[in-house]
XYZ file of C-alpha atoms in Angstrom:
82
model
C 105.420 83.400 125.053
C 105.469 87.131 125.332
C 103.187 89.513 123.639
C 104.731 92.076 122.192
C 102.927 95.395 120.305
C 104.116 97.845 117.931
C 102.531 100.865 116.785
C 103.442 102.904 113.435
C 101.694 106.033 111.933
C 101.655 106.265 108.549
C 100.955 109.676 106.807
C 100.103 109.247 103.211
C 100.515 105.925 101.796
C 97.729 103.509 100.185
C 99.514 100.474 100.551
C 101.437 99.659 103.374
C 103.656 96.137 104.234
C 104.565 95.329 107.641
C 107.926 94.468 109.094
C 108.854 91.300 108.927
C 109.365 89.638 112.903
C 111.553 86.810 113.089
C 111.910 83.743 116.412
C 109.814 80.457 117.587
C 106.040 79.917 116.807
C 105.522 83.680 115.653
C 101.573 84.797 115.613
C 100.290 87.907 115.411
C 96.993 90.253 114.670
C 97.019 93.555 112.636
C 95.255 96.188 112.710
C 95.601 98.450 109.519
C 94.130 101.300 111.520
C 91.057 101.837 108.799
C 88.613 99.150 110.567
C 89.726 96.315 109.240
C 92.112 93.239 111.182
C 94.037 90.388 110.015
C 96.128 87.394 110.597
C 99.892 88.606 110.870
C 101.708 86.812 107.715
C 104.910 87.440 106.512
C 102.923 87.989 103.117
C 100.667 90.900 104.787
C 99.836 93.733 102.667
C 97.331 96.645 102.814
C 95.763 98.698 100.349
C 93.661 102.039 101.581
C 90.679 103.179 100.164
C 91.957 106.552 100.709
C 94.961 108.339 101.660
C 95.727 110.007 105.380
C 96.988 109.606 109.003
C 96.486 106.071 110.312
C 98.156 103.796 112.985
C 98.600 100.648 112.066
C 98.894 98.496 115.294
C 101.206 94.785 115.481
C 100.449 92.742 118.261
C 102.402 89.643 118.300
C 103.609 86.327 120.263
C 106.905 84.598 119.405
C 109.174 87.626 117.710
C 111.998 88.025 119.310
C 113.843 90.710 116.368
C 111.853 92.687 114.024
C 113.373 93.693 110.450
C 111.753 97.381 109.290
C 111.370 97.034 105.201
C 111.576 100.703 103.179
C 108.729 102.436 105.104
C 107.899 105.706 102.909
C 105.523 107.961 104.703
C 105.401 106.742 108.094
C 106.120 109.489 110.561
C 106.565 107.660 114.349
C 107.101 103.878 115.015
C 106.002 103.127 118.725
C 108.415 99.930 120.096
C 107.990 100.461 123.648
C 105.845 97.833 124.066
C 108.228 95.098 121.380
């Protein structure tokens, strides 16, 4: 299984969802870019204590495709490491 690792800046929102990955025995790790980590699940959801510039970093084994949902706010999505 390949790891694969996506990076996206968000600018301004307090709650953000992740993309959803699809393919074979799909784990994952996020990092909501405010301190805090979690198990990827398709369920994921954030909510900031405070609005501002954060990355919010996907690494993940098993995705082969990657479906972005509305993103409002986020101003660069890093793939060149999916």
């Amino acid at each position: 299984r390949r790891q694969r690792q996506m990076c996206i800046r968000d600018s301004n929102s307090l709650t953000f969802t992740p993309p959803t990955f699809s393919g074979l025995n799909i784990t994952g790790n996020i990092d909501w870019g405010d301190g805090k980590t979690e198990i990827y699940s398709t369920a994921a959801q954030h909510e900031y204590e405070k609005d501002g510039e954060k990355t919010v970093t996907l690494e993940m084994w098993g995705a082969e495709e990657v479906t972005l949902p509305k993103l409002t706010g986020v101003t660069e999505i890093d793939l060149t490491e999916f």
